[in-house]
Every structure is written in C-alpha cells, then in structure tokens.
Amino acid sequence: MSDTRHFLTLLDFSPQELQQLLRRSIEMKRAYRAGEDQRAFPGRVLAMFFAKSSTRTRISFEAGMAQLGGHAMFLSAQDTQLGRGEPIEDSAKVISSMADLVMIRTFGHEIVERFAEHSSVPVINALTDDYHPCQLLADMQTWTEHRGSIAGKHVCWVGDGNNMCQSYINAARQFDFELSIACPPGFEPDSALLRANNDRVSIQHDPLTAARGADLVVTDVWASMGQEKEQRERAELFARYQVNGELMSLAASDALYMHCLPAHRGEEISAELMNAADTVIWDEAENRLHAQKALMEMLLLTNCA
Ligand code: CP
Ligand code: NVA
C-alpha cells in the first residue's frame, strides 16, 4: 500500500513528472479532437466521492473515464455510509478493493490524507478546503498552450488566500514562477506554507501594486464552498480585490487572466473580463478534461499496470 502514488497536492509529483503530464495532456487533447479512440483502460473503475457540489470536476472526470474506456461512479455523502459516519479508514479499504482509482472532493484536507493512507489504489484530491491541484494542471496547460513555459514569469493572485491560492503557491515551486498575492488583511494563506515558499511568494495587500507587470492574474470566489454564511461580510471586505480592466491595465501588455469557475460577475471579476471574446477562461475549464485524463493515465500506468 505504501508505494501507491496519490495526487493530493502538486508536491506529490516531481516538476519533471508535472511537465510530462502537461505534454501528455496536450497530446490527448489533440487526439480527442481528432476523434481518435482513447479507450486504453477498458473495465477500469473510478470511484468519485463528492461531499461538496461540482460541475466541472464531476463532468470532466466522468467524461474522461468514459473516453478512456472505463467507468466512473458518482458517490455522495448523502447516499454512502461514509456520509453516515463509517470510518474513513474502513471506507478506504473497501472502496479501494473494488475500484482502480478514487477521486475525493471534501472539506478537511486530512480526510483525503487519511483515505489515501488506507487505500490500495491511487487517490486524487478533487478539492479540499486547503488545495485544488487538479485545477492547477488545467491552468498550467492553458498557460503553456497560449504562452509556452511559465518558468520565470510573474503570476499575481488577487483575492482570498484559499485552496486555489495555496495550490498556486505549490505551483510556483513546482513550475518555477514568482507569485505575488494580494488579499485583504486576515485572509492570507497558511503561514507555514508561505514561510516554506518565501523565496518566490510575496504577500501584498494592495491589488494594484501586486498586479503591476504580472504575466498572469488569477482570482477565485471570495467565499468558498462551506463559507456561504460569510458571503455578505466578505463581499464588503474584498470589494477592492476585483480583477477588472483597470487592474489588468497595470499588468504586462500581453497578460492573461484566469478563474477556475464558478465566477461571480461584478464581484471578484468584472463582467467585462468574463465576457471578453479573447478570454482563456473557457480553455481553462475545458482543460480539466484533458489534464485529468493524463493524470488518470499516469496513475493507472504507474500503479496498476
Ligand atoms: N473549478 C471547479 O473545480 O469547478 P467545479 O466546482 O464546478 O467542479
Ligand atoms: N475556492 C473555491 C473553488 C471552487 C472550484 C471553493 O472551494 O469553493
């Protein structure tokens, strides 16, 4: 069990493996668009457990597994014993004895860690309160397709120091870029994570300063899943932290902006930027499919071949 590879954060793969994954994802996208048969894994089963809502993650994993010739099974907290308190360790042993891969979207990051510890098959983190590494694969693919290597570039995060922001901190290390984070005081990412990456990650509270000269500007909702009750209070505290035309005018002249979606137009991002004809945000969403197919292939070939 101990040598099973999991994907709980970007740090589970080496920078070289991540680059290989991106190359493979770009190739799989081409093959998919060319109508090539990608059914390399007939009979393989992906168990997908969702304790939080999802559009992109569910559809991309489910469609991706079907395209690879396997089957994806949707499981939610409401209709599994896991949701009624069956221990995570017991659930991990049982589910991994019947499925070839497990994907989990949940609250505490320690839940995916405990599951992975007791799983005999690879576990994929499909978002926890702390990290969303699958989204970063899609974001890095999108950057690569439009601009080439991200190494040495300046990325600016505007908004909450949340799971996406923390995944960008890991990405800065693994993909070798500088990250300036602009968040309201009190909404910084984890301090230990910041300390461990202070050679390339900085915190500023003024979004206009942080975005100056940036090659890529990224944002996300002000209140994440599980923080719905804080939505109104956060809307006031975050009002200055909107990615809009004014902020983008301070970034590099060919800067891109990204958003993992779902987006709130007029809050963290302006309607104008969301509706722009040349935004890469829709490529970013589509790339979830291709990047996760490459991820599943890599995990299946490494662990289960
Ligand atoms: N970006 C993302 O993970 O979207 P969903 O919540 O719709 O899965
Ligand atoms: N930070 C957001 C990301 C959604 C994909 C959340 O956790 O709700």
Short mmCIF file of C-alpha atoms and ligand atoms in Angstrom, two decimals:
data_model
loop_
_atom_site.label_atom_id
_atom_site.label_comp_id
_atom_site.label_asym_id
_atom_site.label_seq_id
_atom_site.Cartn_x
_atom_site.Cartn_y
_atom_site.Cartn_z
CA MET A 1 0.00 0.00 0.00
CA SER A 2 2.76 2.41 0.96
CA ASP A 3 4.25 2.68 -2.54
CA THR A 4 0.92 3.59 -4.14
CA ARG A 5 1.19 7.01 -5.80
CA HIS A 6 -1.51 9.54 -4.96
CA PHE A 7 -2.24 13.08 -6.17
CA LEU A 8 -3.25 15.03 -3.08
CA THR A 9 -1.19 18.15 -3.83
CA LEU A 10 1.13 19.23 -6.66
CA LEU A 11 4.04 18.23 -4.43
CA ASP A 12 3.17 14.54 -4.92
CA PHE A 13 4.67 14.72 -8.41
CA SER A 14 8.13 15.95 -9.31
CA PRO A 15 8.49 19.03 -11.56
CA GLN A 16 9.61 16.65 -14.34
CA GLU A 17 6.54 14.44 -13.89
CA LEU A 18 4.29 17.51 -13.97
CA GLN A 19 5.87 18.66 -17.24
CA GLN A 20 5.44 15.17 -18.68
CA LEU A 21 1.80 15.21 -17.58
CA LEU A 22 1.21 18.57 -19.31
CA ARG A 23 2.80 17.32 -22.53
CA ARG A 24 0.64 14.22 -22.42
CA SER A 25 -2.48 16.27 -21.71
CA ILE A 26 -1.85 18.50 -24.72
CA GLU A 27 -1.35 15.38 -26.86
CA MET A 28 -4.52 13.75 -25.50
CA LYS A 29 -6.47 16.93 -26.29
CA ARG A 30 -5.25 16.78 -29.88
CA ALA A 31 -6.15 13.08 -30.15
CA TYR A 32 -9.58 13.67 -28.64
CA ARG A 33 -10.31 16.50 -31.07
CA ALA A 34 -9.11 14.35 -33.96
CA GLY A 35 -11.68 11.72 -32.95
CA GLU A 36 -9.07 9.07 -32.10
CA ASP A 37 -10.07 6.07 -29.99
CA GLN A 38 -8.65 6.68 -26.49
CA ARG A 39 -10.09 3.58 -24.77
CA ALA A 40 -6.85 2.38 -23.16
CA PHE A 41 -8.44 1.30 -19.87
CA PRO A 42 -11.49 -0.87 -20.51
CA GLY A 43 -13.06 -2.16 -17.32
CA ARG A 44 -11.17 0.23 -15.03
CA VAL A 45 -13.34 1.94 -12.43
CA LEU A 46 -13.02 5.41 -10.92
CA ALA A 47 -14.94 5.93 -7.66
CA MET A 48 -15.77 9.64 -7.28
CA PHE A 49 -16.82 10.85 -3.83
CA PHE A 50 -18.32 14.34 -3.55
CA ALA A 51 -19.05 15.96 -0.18
CA LYS A 52 -19.31 19.35 -1.96
CA SER A 53 -21.02 20.46 -5.19
CA SER A 54 -19.35 20.36 -8.59
CA THR A 55 -19.98 20.95 -12.27
CA ARG A 56 -16.57 20.89 -13.97
CA THR A 57 -14.87 18.34 -11.76
CA ARG A 58 -17.63 15.77 -11.93
CA ILE A 59 -18.21 16.11 -15.65
CA SER A 60 -14.53 16.15 -16.59
CA PHE A 61 -13.68 13.06 -14.52
CA GLU A 62 -16.80 11.17 -15.60
CA ALA A 63 -16.47 12.05 -19.29
CA GLY A 64 -12.71 11.49 -19.14
CA MET A 65 -13.03 7.99 -17.70
CA ALA A 66 -15.67 7.09 -20.30
CA GLN A 67 -13.34 8.32 -23.07
CA LEU A 68 -10.54 6.14 -21.64
CA GLY A 69 -12.89 3.15 -21.85
CA GLY A 70 -13.51 2.83 -18.12
CA HIS A 71 -16.39 3.65 -15.82
CA ALA A 72 -16.83 6.45 -13.28
CA MET A 73 -19.11 6.01 -10.30
CA PHE A 74 -20.66 9.06 -8.58
CA LEU A 75 -20.89 8.75 -4.81
CA SER A 76 -22.15 11.45 -2.48
CA ALA A 77 -22.19 11.90 1.27
CA GLN A 78 -25.99 11.53 1.34
CA ASP A 79 -26.10 8.03 -0.09
CA THR A 80 -22.94 6.35 1.17
CA GLN A 81 -22.16 5.03 4.64
CA LEU A 82 -19.16 7.39 4.67
CA GLY A 83 -21.70 10.21 4.98
CA ARG A 84 -23.29 8.40 7.96
CA GLY A 85 -20.05 8.11 9.89
CA GLU A 86 -18.41 4.90 8.64
CA PRO A 87 -14.72 5.40 9.43
CA ILE A 88 -12.64 6.83 6.60
CA GLU A 89 -10.07 4.06 7.07
CA ASP A 90 -12.69 1.31 6.66
CA SER A 91 -14.25 3.05 3.66
CA ALA A 92 -10.82 3.40 2.04
CA LYS A 93 -10.06 -0.31 2.41
CA VAL A 94 -13.41 -1.36 1.00
CA ILE A 95 -13.73 1.16 -1.85
CA SER A 96 -10.15 0.57 -3.00
CA SER A 97 -10.72 -3.18 -3.08
CA MET A 98 -13.34 -2.64 -5.79
CA ALA A 99 -12.21 0.44 -7.73
CA ASP A 100 -8.94 1.18 -9.58
CA LEU A 101 -8.84 4.89 -8.76
CA VAL A 102 -10.55 7.08 -6.17
CA MET A 103 -11.33 10.78 -6.53
CA ILE A 104 -12.47 12.78 -3.50
CA ARG A 105 -13.89 16.28 -3.09
CA THR A 106 -14.39 17.13 0.56
CA PHE A 107 -13.80 19.63 3.37
CA GLY A 108 -10.75 18.89 5.57
CA HIS A 109 -7.54 18.04 3.72
CA GLU A 110 -6.76 15.43 6.40
CA ILE A 111 -9.74 13.41 5.11
CA VAL A 112 -8.04 12.76 1.75
CA GLU A 113 -4.74 12.09 3.53
CA ARG A 114 -6.31 9.50 5.84
CA PHE A 115 -8.19 7.93 2.94
CA ALA A 116 -5.01 7.70 0.87
CA GLU A 117 -3.10 6.16 3.75
CA HIS A 118 -5.52 3.23 3.81
CA SER A 119 -6.25 2.97 0.09
CA SER A 120 -4.62 0.27 -2.04
CA VAL A 121 -5.27 2.35 -5.20
CA PRO A 122 -4.34 5.94 -6.16
CA VAL A 123 -6.38 8.73 -4.59
CA ILE A 124 -6.90 12.07 -6.37
CA ASN A 125 -7.73 15.24 -4.47
CA ALA A 126 -10.55 16.90 -6.38
CA LEU A 127 -10.63 19.88 -3.95
CA THR A 128 -10.34 20.19 -0.21
CA ASP A 129 -10.53 23.29 1.97
CA ASP A 130 -6.74 23.56 1.53
CA TYR A 131 -5.87 22.57 -2.05
CA HIS A 132 -7.27 22.10 -5.57
CA PRO A 133 -4.35 20.59 -7.50
CA CYS A 134 -6.39 19.28 -10.48
CA GLN A 135 -7.39 22.85 -11.33
CA LEU A 136 -3.72 23.84 -11.41
CA LEU A 137 -2.98 21.17 -14.01
CA ALA A 138 -5.63 22.75 -16.24
CA ASP A 139 -4.36 26.27 -15.52
CA MET A 140 -0.75 25.35 -16.29
CA GLN A 141 -1.82 23.61 -19.50
CA THR A 142 -3.78 26.69 -20.54
CA TRP A 143 -0.80 28.95 -19.91
CA THR A 144 1.50 26.57 -21.81
CA GLU A 145 -0.82 26.42 -24.82
CA HIS A 146 -1.11 30.19 -25.05
CA ARG A 147 2.30 31.40 -23.89
CA GLY A 148 4.79 28.50 -23.61
CA SER A 149 6.79 27.91 -20.44
CA ILE A 150 5.68 29.66 -17.25
CA ALA A 151 9.15 29.36 -15.67
CA GLY A 152 10.44 32.74 -14.52
CA LYS A 153 7.10 34.50 -15.10
CA HIS A 154 5.27 36.72 -12.63
CA VAL A 155 1.87 35.42 -11.52
CA CYS A 156 -0.43 37.55 -9.38
CA TRP A 157 -3.17 36.07 -7.20
CA VAL A 158 -5.95 38.52 -6.27
CA GLY A 159 -8.46 37.61 -3.55
CA ASP A 160 -8.84 35.06 -0.80
CA GLY A 161 -5.85 33.04 0.42
CA ASN A 162 -7.93 29.91 -0.19
CA ASN A 163 -7.47 26.39 -1.61
CA MET A 164 -6.76 27.76 -5.11
CA CYS A 165 -4.31 30.34 -3.81
CA GLN A 166 -2.48 27.67 -1.80
CA SER A 167 -2.30 25.46 -4.88
CA TYR A 168 -0.78 28.40 -6.76
CA ILE A 169 1.89 28.59 -4.03
CA ASN A 170 2.73 24.92 -4.69
CA ALA A 171 2.63 25.59 -8.43
CA ALA A 172 5.09 28.48 -8.05
CA ARG A 173 7.57 25.99 -6.60
CA GLN A 174 6.88 23.11 -9.00
CA PHE A 175 6.65 25.21 -12.17
CA ASP A 176 9.27 27.78 -11.10
CA PHE A 177 7.49 31.14 -11.19
CA GLU A 178 7.17 34.19 -8.91
CA LEU A 179 3.83 34.67 -7.15
CA SER A 180 2.55 37.91 -5.66
CA ILE A 181 -0.59 37.50 -3.59
CA ALA A 182 -2.96 40.41 -2.95
CA CYS A 183 -5.51 39.58 -0.25
CA PRO A 184 -7.30 41.56 2.45
CA PRO A 185 -5.52 41.51 5.84
CA GLY A 186 -6.66 38.43 7.73
CA PHE A 187 -7.28 36.36 4.59
CA GLU A 188 -3.71 35.28 3.94
CA PRO A 189 -2.90 31.67 3.01
CA ASP A 190 -1.41 29.30 5.59
CA SER A 191 1.60 30.91 7.28
CA ALA A 192 3.76 27.75 7.28
CA LEU A 193 3.15 27.30 3.55
CA LEU A 194 4.09 30.94 2.96
CA ARG A 195 7.26 30.62 5.03
CA ALA A 196 8.30 27.48 3.16
CA ASN A 197 7.98 29.34 -0.14
CA ASN A 198 9.11 32.86 0.78
CA ASP A 199 11.88 32.69 -1.82
CA ARG A 200 9.28 33.09 -4.59
CA VAL A 201 5.98 34.06 -2.95
CA SER A 202 5.15 37.51 -1.54
CA ILE A 203 2.07 38.95 0.15
CA GLN A 204 0.80 42.43 -0.57
CA HIS A 205 -2.47 43.94 0.48
CA ASP A 206 -2.79 46.35 -2.43
CA PRO A 207 -4.05 44.53 -5.54
CA LEU A 208 -2.89 47.27 -7.92
CA THR A 209 0.68 47.03 -6.63
CA ALA A 210 0.66 43.23 -6.74
CA ALA A 211 -0.61 43.13 -10.33
CA ARG A 212 1.97 45.58 -11.69
CA GLY A 213 3.83 43.90 -14.57
CA ALA A 214 2.22 40.50 -13.94
CA ASP A 215 2.16 37.98 -16.79
CA LEU A 216 -0.82 36.11 -15.37
CA VAL A 217 -3.52 37.36 -12.99
CA VAL A 218 -5.69 34.80 -11.23
CA THR A 219 -8.70 35.09 -8.97
CA ASP A 220 -11.45 32.98 -7.42
CA VAL A 221 -14.65 33.46 -5.45
CA TRP A 222 -14.50 35.49 -2.24
CA ALA A 223 -16.47 32.89 -0.28
CA SER A 224 -15.64 29.26 -1.00
CA MET A 225 -17.89 26.24 -0.52
CA GLY A 226 -18.55 25.90 3.18
CA GLN A 227 -18.23 29.69 3.74
CA GLU A 228 -21.64 30.65 2.38
CA LYS A 229 -22.63 32.33 5.66
CA GLU A 230 -19.67 34.73 5.34
CA GLN A 231 -20.61 35.79 1.81
CA ARG A 232 -22.03 39.22 2.70
CA GLU A 233 -19.31 40.18 5.13
CA ARG A 234 -16.62 39.06 2.71
CA ALA A 235 -18.21 41.00 -0.16
CA GLU A 236 -17.53 44.21 1.79
CA LEU A 237 -14.01 43.28 2.89
CA PHE A 238 -12.99 42.12 -0.61
CA ALA A 239 -14.60 44.95 -2.60
CA ARG A 240 -11.19 46.37 -3.67
CA TYR A 241 -9.98 42.97 -4.83
CA GLN A 242 -11.68 42.73 -8.20
CA VAL A 243 -9.91 41.64 -11.37
CA ASN A 244 -11.11 44.16 -13.95
CA GLY A 245 -9.90 46.30 -16.83
CA GLU A 246 -8.22 48.85 -14.56
CA LEU A 247 -6.22 46.18 -12.73
CA MET A 248 -5.30 44.40 -15.98
CA SER A 249 -4.05 47.68 -17.45
CA LEU A 250 -1.24 47.57 -14.85
CA ALA A 251 -0.25 44.01 -15.74
CA ALA A 252 2.03 43.15 -18.68
CA SER A 253 0.59 44.18 -22.04
CA ASP A 254 0.08 40.54 -23.09
CA ALA A 255 -1.03 39.33 -19.63
CA LEU A 256 -3.62 36.58 -19.32
CA TYR A 257 -6.18 36.27 -16.56
CA MET A 258 -7.73 33.07 -15.25
CA HIS A 259 -10.57 31.98 -12.97
CA CYS A 260 -11.28 28.37 -12.01
CA LEU A 261 -15.07 29.00 -12.09
CA PRO A 262 -17.80 29.24 -11.00
CA ALA A 263 -17.43 33.05 -11.22
CA HIS A 264 -19.46 35.88 -9.73
CA ARG A 265 -19.51 38.69 -12.31
CA GLY A 266 -19.21 42.07 -10.62
CA GLU A 267 -17.55 40.60 -7.51
CA GLU A 268 -14.10 39.01 -7.85
CA ILE A 269 -14.08 39.56 -11.63
CA SER A 270 -15.79 42.15 -13.82
CA ALA A 271 -18.49 41.13 -16.28
CA GLU A 272 -16.42 42.80 -19.00
CA LEU A 273 -13.46 40.44 -18.46
CA MET A 274 -15.67 37.36 -18.09
CA ASN A 275 -17.50 38.18 -21.30
CA ALA A 276 -14.43 39.18 -23.34
CA ALA A 277 -14.16 37.28 -26.61
CA ASP A 278 -10.44 36.58 -26.13
CA THR A 279 -10.55 35.27 -22.55
CA VAL A 280 -8.79 31.93 -21.97
CA ILE A 281 -11.14 31.06 -19.10
CA TRP A 282 -13.17 28.63 -21.25
CA ASP A 283 -10.00 26.86 -22.41
CA GLU A 284 -9.03 26.65 -18.75
CA ALA A 285 -12.34 24.94 -17.92
CA GLU A 286 -12.12 22.54 -20.88
CA ASN A 287 -8.55 21.61 -20.00
CA ARG A 288 -9.81 19.99 -16.80
CA LEU A 289 -10.93 17.13 -19.04
CA HIS A 290 -7.64 16.65 -20.83
CA ALA A 291 -5.37 17.20 -17.83
CA GLN A 292 -7.29 14.74 -15.66
CA LYS A 293 -7.28 12.11 -18.40
CA ALA A 294 -3.49 12.44 -18.48
CA LEU A 295 -3.44 12.29 -14.67
CA MET A 296 -5.59 9.15 -14.54
CA GLU A 297 -3.48 7.53 -17.24
CA MET A 298 -0.29 8.35 -15.35
CA LEU A 299 -1.65 6.97 -12.07
CA LEU A 300 -3.10 3.84 -13.67
CA LEU A 301 0.05 3.06 -15.63
CA THR A 302 2.36 3.71 -12.67
CA ASN A 303 0.35 1.90 -10.05
CA CYS A 304 -1.82 -0.69 -11.67
CA ALA A 305 -0.11 -1.87 -14.82
N1 CP B 1 -13.36 24.69 -10.93
C1 CP B 1 -14.03 23.68 -10.40
O1 CP B 1 -13.49 22.82 -9.70
O2 CP B 1 -15.36 23.66 -10.72
P1 CP B 1 -16.49 22.76 -10.08
O3 CP B 1 -16.67 23.20 -8.65
O4 CP B 1 -17.71 23.02 -10.91
O5 CP B 1 -16.08 21.31 -10.13
N1 NVA B 2 -12.32 28.20 -3.80
C1 NVA B 2 -13.48 27.61 -4.43
C2 NVA B 2 -13.08 26.84 -5.64
C3 NVA B 2 -14.23 26.23 -6.38
C4 NVA B 2 -13.79 25.41 -7.57
C5 NVA B 2 -14.20 26.73 -3.43
O1 NVA B 2 -13.53 25.99 -2.70
O2 NVA B 2 -15.43 26.78 -3.38
#
